[in-house]
């Protein structure tokens, strides 16, 4: 287990159970609802992902065997000033659906109550704020994994996705309400808006993704899916 590997090498999560518990108590119920809505939506959409299997097909005189298995770990670098929390949690869900063995989170910048609530809700308790480099080196030596850099850290690992926040702005076209205010509170630290990627309550074609009012806070990734966290091996014979 990744948690045991980290502990054996002296890496203790910087966020303890008390911090998670205090964040749960402080985070208003309506903000928790925004996060739960986003997580549930991400799980529902990810269920069409292929389960890890071994499949053999024949093309003429060539036999192709494709083996798929989950990666051993996933490292998420997050900065709530660059990407809204629903984007982060949606990415984490993809790794969980892929059955990655261990999730590690590194937080740059503010450590907010909604952030900790969401990590706790997804049972991602290996949350660090200290230097990420020795942790990532340990993971890289342990086996294959994937990094999702939503913090702009320039992670030094071959299998790293670095979405540009300039291409993932959000557009809010909804009347003010308690739920809208809760959404704004959850994503308040996000400073970079970028080009509209998701339009909540917008008209068709107003952005690549348009979400109905009841889906406020939900997030669809165009570059992250369960396959991002799986390893495929092809054998031709």
XYZ file of C-alpha atoms in Angstrom, residues 21-22 41 55 82 90 112-113 116 142 163 172 177 191 203 215 233:
17
model
C -12.591 16.832 11.511
C -12.402 20.570 12.135
C -21.737 13.508 -11.154
C -8.390 -9.031 -24.354
C -5.435 27.980 -10.321
C -13.489 15.217 -10.639
C -9.421 25.546 2.701
C -12.221 23.778 4.556
C -10.207 19.184 3.173
C 7.955 2.238 -6.230
C -3.793 21.322 -17.914
C -21.859 31.619 -14.260
C -29.343 32.036 -4.725
C -8.109 33.771 -9.418
C -27.031 28.950 -23.772
C -25.612 20.668 -12.049
C 0.404 -3.378 -22.596
